[in-house]
Amino acid sequence: MGESEAFEEFIKTAHNPKYARVSRQTTTRDIQKYFTDCKAKLVETFGTSVNCVCLTSDIWYGNAKEDYLSVVAHYINSDWQLEKRVLGLVLIDVSHNGQNIADRVAYVLTDYGLTDKVFAVTLDNASSNASAMLKLKPILSHYLGFDVTDEPEYASFTLSGVYYPTSPLMIHYLVKIALHLKNYANDIHIRSVVQPMIDKYNKYWRGIPLLYSFAFILDPRAKMKGFTRVLRRLGGLTSTDYSTYLVGTRARLTDVYNKYEEKYGAVRLRRTDPPVLSGKSRSAWDEIYDDDGAAGLVSGSLPGTLNMSRDTSATSLLHAVRSSVSASNASELVSYLDCDTVNHLTDDFNILNWWHQHKLTYPVLSIMAKDILTVPVSTISSESTFSMTGRIIEERRRNLKPEMVEMLTCIKDWEAAEARLQQNVEDKELEQAFEELYLD
């Protein structure tokens, strides 16, 4: 198009009378240089200002009958703001098996110098992705100095196939959904339809991945107190006894913190007492911290109920774990968990800002929180990349070389990120529908 007389006339008439058209070869060289310069700046940022990245990846079946594999990095910048960058959109013109997927992901990470900085990878639950992770784990297991393949309890760090919302607002709505499902299940006429939904709900909530429990505990409004109460509510809804899981989660959280202590202990400069923050109006957190409501919902007669005030065995187990923590009582993790929760029980509370403000109080734990809170729980960022790529490879541009497709996709994403436009919603009607979805 840029070489056509019509395009040249349009630019001269509407924008710049002195415009002179250039060849596509010149345009290609200009794009290549611009991409290379932007990429070099991004590599420098990763090398100097980013502790770790969390990845998503997926495969796109393009309009030009060519398939592309995306690699998208999520990280928190030096100002404690969440960032996203498309690192690669690589042609995958071979079988979509685990080895080929792993090879392309590893190539992109090596190209950006990120092999030793990967904390988590989020993929969909395709069998080829599971195979790819088995091949990638030994390569990507160096960030905290241990091989996750040898520690199965950390498997959920690197393979996430299901979205597990952990915000109190989402838990609030899911509790309501569960109650409705139970009520409908008593109706014999629709039980056949509702029962599979109940089974699916229970399947995903009975086995909660450790990583999402860690994220919830690292919300200063929750800590172990809120986590215990959430498990109590879920125990009543799914007929599951979470007592052992509760104790095990704290033990595993301590294990992970000790890894961070080994890696980042030298960053500790000074410790200050955590400030007390006053709260605003309560919202979905009422469902968690309302003792009467929680007791009425799960009632002691329900099987699988977790009630720490009455479950003496769970209480003694928890006490035993606290007593056996390898770090001293002065450790940041113990100090954080033993402090009162933040009385700011609203859903507009910015967790990253809180950890940023308390990084001197918890210099090591804040790094751990930053890493865990960066992990994306779905592959939506890859899907967003594919939507953008679909506008690049349209009907009249099917002859673009894969290298040019990747450069254009990355440049568009990086420029949107710099302008803070990545999260802009294009479909305003859909956005409004979601805004009004939970109106009572």
PDB file of C-alpha atoms in Angstrom, residues 50-157:
ATOM      1  CA  VAL A  50      12.796  -6.975  37.360  1.00  0.00           C
ATOM      2  CA  ASN A  51      13.249  -9.817  39.834  1.00  0.00           C
ATOM      3  CA  CYS A  52      11.172 -12.337  37.940  1.00  0.00           C
ATOM      4  CA  VAL A  53       8.507 -12.735  35.277  1.00  0.00           C
ATOM      5  CA  CYS A  54       5.413 -14.904  35.020  1.00  0.00           C
ATOM      6  CA  LEU A  55       4.465 -16.239  31.618  1.00  0.00           C
ATOM      7  CA  THR A  56       1.407 -17.191  29.647  1.00  0.00           C
ATOM      8  CA  SER A  57       1.555 -18.998  26.341  1.00  0.00           C
ATOM      9  CA  ASP A  58      -0.918 -20.319  23.810  1.00  0.00           C
ATOM     10  CA  ILE A  59      -1.188 -21.277  20.133  1.00  0.00           C
ATOM     11  CA  TRP A  60      -3.097 -19.227  17.569  1.00  0.00           C
ATOM     12  CA  TYR A  61      -4.470 -20.647  14.363  1.00  0.00           C
ATOM     13  CA  GLY A  62      -4.000 -17.735  11.980  1.00  0.00           C
ATOM     14  CA  ASN A  63      -5.909 -16.442   8.993  1.00  0.00           C
ATOM     15  CA  ALA A  64      -3.017 -17.290   6.698  1.00  0.00           C
ATOM     16  CA  LYS A  65      -3.218 -20.987   7.612  1.00  0.00           C
ATOM     17  CA  GLU A  66      -0.086 -20.543   9.701  1.00  0.00           C
ATOM     18  CA  ASP A  67      -0.035 -21.203  13.434  1.00  0.00           C
ATOM     19  CA  TYR A  68       1.774 -18.998  15.934  1.00  0.00           C
ATOM     20  CA  LEU A  69       2.815 -19.572  19.530  1.00  0.00           C
ATOM     21  CA  SER A  70       2.701 -16.555  21.830  1.00  0.00           C
ATOM     22  CA  VAL A  71       4.879 -15.914  24.875  1.00  0.00           C
ATOM     23  CA  VAL A  72       3.644 -13.107  27.132  1.00  0.00           C
ATOM     24  CA  ALA A  73       5.501 -11.876  30.231  1.00  0.00           C
ATOM     25  CA  HIS A  74       3.838 -10.412  33.317  1.00  0.00           C
ATOM     26  CA  TYR A  75       5.936  -8.581  35.884  1.00  0.00           C
ATOM     27  CA  ILE A  76       5.895  -5.733  38.400  1.00  0.00           C
ATOM     28  CA  ASN A  77       8.015  -2.706  37.595  1.00  0.00           C
ATOM     29  CA  SER A  78      10.152  -0.619  39.934  1.00  0.00           C
ATOM     30  CA  ASP A  79       7.098   1.527  40.795  1.00  0.00           C
ATOM     31  CA  TRP A  80       5.168  -1.581  41.837  1.00  0.00           C
ATOM     32  CA  GLN A  81       2.799  -1.451  38.885  1.00  0.00           C
ATOM     33  CA  LEU A  82       1.730  -4.570  37.050  1.00  0.00           C
ATOM     34  CA  GLU A  83       3.107  -4.750  33.503  1.00  0.00           C
ATOM     35  CA  LYS A  84       2.555  -7.034  30.531  1.00  0.00           C
ATOM     36  CA  ARG A  85       4.692  -7.443  27.425  1.00  0.00           C
ATOM     37  CA  VAL A  86       4.407  -9.729  24.430  1.00  0.00           C
ATOM     38  CA  LEU A  87       7.863 -11.257  24.099  1.00  0.00           C
ATOM     39  CA  GLY A  88       7.332 -13.405  21.065  1.00  0.00           C
ATOM     40  CA  LEU A  89       4.884 -14.622  18.451  1.00  0.00           C
ATOM     41  CA  VAL A  90       6.756 -17.543  16.932  1.00  0.00           C
ATOM     42  CA  LEU A  91       5.691 -19.528  13.893  1.00  0.00           C
ATOM     43  CA  ILE A  92       5.011 -23.149  14.822  1.00  0.00           C
ATOM     44  CA  ASP A  93       4.791 -24.944  11.485  1.00  0.00           C
ATOM     45  CA  VAL A  94       5.433 -28.382  12.975  1.00  0.00           C
ATOM     46  CA  SER A  95       3.464 -30.737  15.193  1.00  0.00           C
ATOM     47  CA  HIS A  96       2.055 -29.028  18.292  1.00  0.00           C
ATOM     48  CA  ASN A  97       3.607 -31.535  20.650  1.00  0.00           C
ATOM     49  CA  GLY A  98       5.239 -30.856  23.994  1.00  0.00           C
ATOM     50  CA  GLN A  99       8.797 -30.825  22.675  1.00  0.00           C
ATOM     51  CA  ASN A 100       8.102 -28.290  19.922  1.00  0.00           C
ATOM     52  CA  ILE A 101       6.174 -26.018  22.279  1.00  0.00           C
ATOM     53  CA  ALA A 102       8.925 -26.212  24.910  1.00  0.00           C
ATOM     54  CA  ASP A 103      11.640 -25.481  22.319  1.00  0.00           C
ATOM     55  CA  ARG A 104       9.934 -22.283  21.158  1.00  0.00           C
ATOM     56  CA  VAL A 105       9.179 -21.001  24.636  1.00  0.00           C
ATOM     57  CA  ALA A 106      12.773 -21.690  25.702  1.00  0.00           C
ATOM     58  CA  TYR A 107      14.085 -19.902  22.596  1.00  0.00           C
ATOM     59  CA  VAL A 108      12.122 -16.742  23.368  1.00  0.00           C
ATOM     60  CA  LEU A 109      13.212 -16.735  27.030  1.00  0.00           C
ATOM     61  CA  THR A 110      16.860 -17.187  26.085  1.00  0.00           C
ATOM     62  CA  ASP A 111      16.558 -14.349  23.575  1.00  0.00           C
ATOM     63  CA  TYR A 112      15.425 -11.995  26.351  1.00  0.00           C
ATOM     64  CA  GLY A 113      17.804 -13.347  29.001  1.00  0.00           C
ATOM     65  CA  LEU A 114      14.935 -14.563  31.197  1.00  0.00           C
ATOM     66  CA  THR A 115      15.714 -18.252  31.605  1.00  0.00           C
ATOM     67  CA  ASP A 116      16.730 -17.747  35.254  1.00  0.00           C
ATOM     68  CA  LYS A 117      13.916 -15.321  36.068  1.00  0.00           C
ATOM     69  CA  VAL A 118      10.757 -17.351  35.463  1.00  0.00           C
ATOM     70  CA  PHE A 119       8.561 -17.800  38.528  1.00  0.00           C
ATOM     71  CA  ALA A 120       5.416 -19.315  36.956  1.00  0.00           C
ATOM     72  CA  VAL A 121       3.952 -20.387  33.642  1.00  0.00           C
ATOM     73  CA  THR A 122       0.197 -20.362  33.052  1.00  0.00           C
ATOM     74  CA  LEU A 123      -1.149 -22.572  30.275  1.00  0.00           C
ATOM     75  CA  ASP A 124      -4.452 -24.117  29.361  1.00  0.00           C
ATOM     76  CA  ASN A 125      -5.004 -27.766  30.221  1.00  0.00           C
ATOM     77  CA  ALA A 126      -4.089 -29.346  26.869  1.00  0.00           C
ATOM     78  CA  SER A 127      -2.033 -32.531  27.156  1.00  0.00           C
ATOM     79  CA  SER A 128       0.679 -31.071  24.921  1.00  0.00           C
ATOM     80  CA  ASN A 129       1.110 -28.176  27.371  1.00  0.00           C
ATOM     81  CA  ALA A 130       1.491 -30.605  30.262  1.00  0.00           C
ATOM     82  CA  SER A 131       4.191 -32.382  28.284  1.00  0.00           C
ATOM     83  CA  ALA A 132       5.870 -29.073  27.435  1.00  0.00           C
ATOM     84  CA  MET A 133       6.010 -28.135  31.118  1.00  0.00           C
ATOM     85  CA  LEU A 134       7.714 -31.391  32.027  1.00  0.00           C
ATOM     86  CA  LYS A 135      10.442 -30.490  29.536  1.00  0.00           C
ATOM     87  CA  LEU A 136      10.654 -26.843  30.610  1.00  0.00           C
ATOM     88  CA  LYS A 137      10.729 -27.328  34.376  1.00  0.00           C
ATOM     89  CA  PRO A 138      14.423 -28.342  34.586  1.00  0.00           C
ATOM     90  CA  ILE A 139      15.308 -25.283  32.475  1.00  0.00           C
ATOM     91  CA  LEU A 140      13.131 -22.820  34.395  1.00  0.00           C
ATOM     92  CA  SER A 141      13.675 -24.027  37.951  1.00  0.00           C
ATOM     93  CA  HIS A 142      16.637 -21.842  38.890  1.00  0.00           C
ATOM     94  CA  TYR A 143      14.953 -18.684  40.157  1.00  0.00           C
ATOM     95  CA  LEU A 144      14.637 -19.887  43.754  1.00  0.00           C
ATOM     96  CA  GLY A 145      17.419 -22.407  43.568  1.00  0.00           C
ATOM     97  CA  PHE A 146      15.408 -25.636  43.601  1.00  0.00           C
ATOM     98  CA  ASP A 147      14.056 -27.971  40.971  1.00  0.00           C
ATOM     99  CA  VAL A 148      10.276 -27.998  41.071  1.00  0.00           C
ATOM    100  CA  THR A 149      10.224 -31.411  39.422  1.00  0.00           C
ATOM    101  CA  ASP A 150      11.635 -32.823  42.639  1.00  0.00           C
ATOM    102  CA  GLU A 151       9.042 -31.111  44.818  1.00  0.00           C
ATOM    103  CA  PRO A 152       5.562 -32.135  43.653  1.00  0.00           C
ATOM    104  CA  GLU A 153       3.789 -29.864  46.139  1.00  0.00           C
ATOM    105  CA  TYR A 154       4.929 -26.929  43.998  1.00  0.00           C
ATOM    106  CA  ALA A 155       3.463 -28.362  40.798  1.00  0.00           C
ATOM    107  CA  SER A 156       0.638 -25.822  40.838  1.00  0.00           C
ATOM    108  CA  PHE A 157       3.248 -23.065  40.456  1.00  0.00           C
TER     109      PHE A 157
END
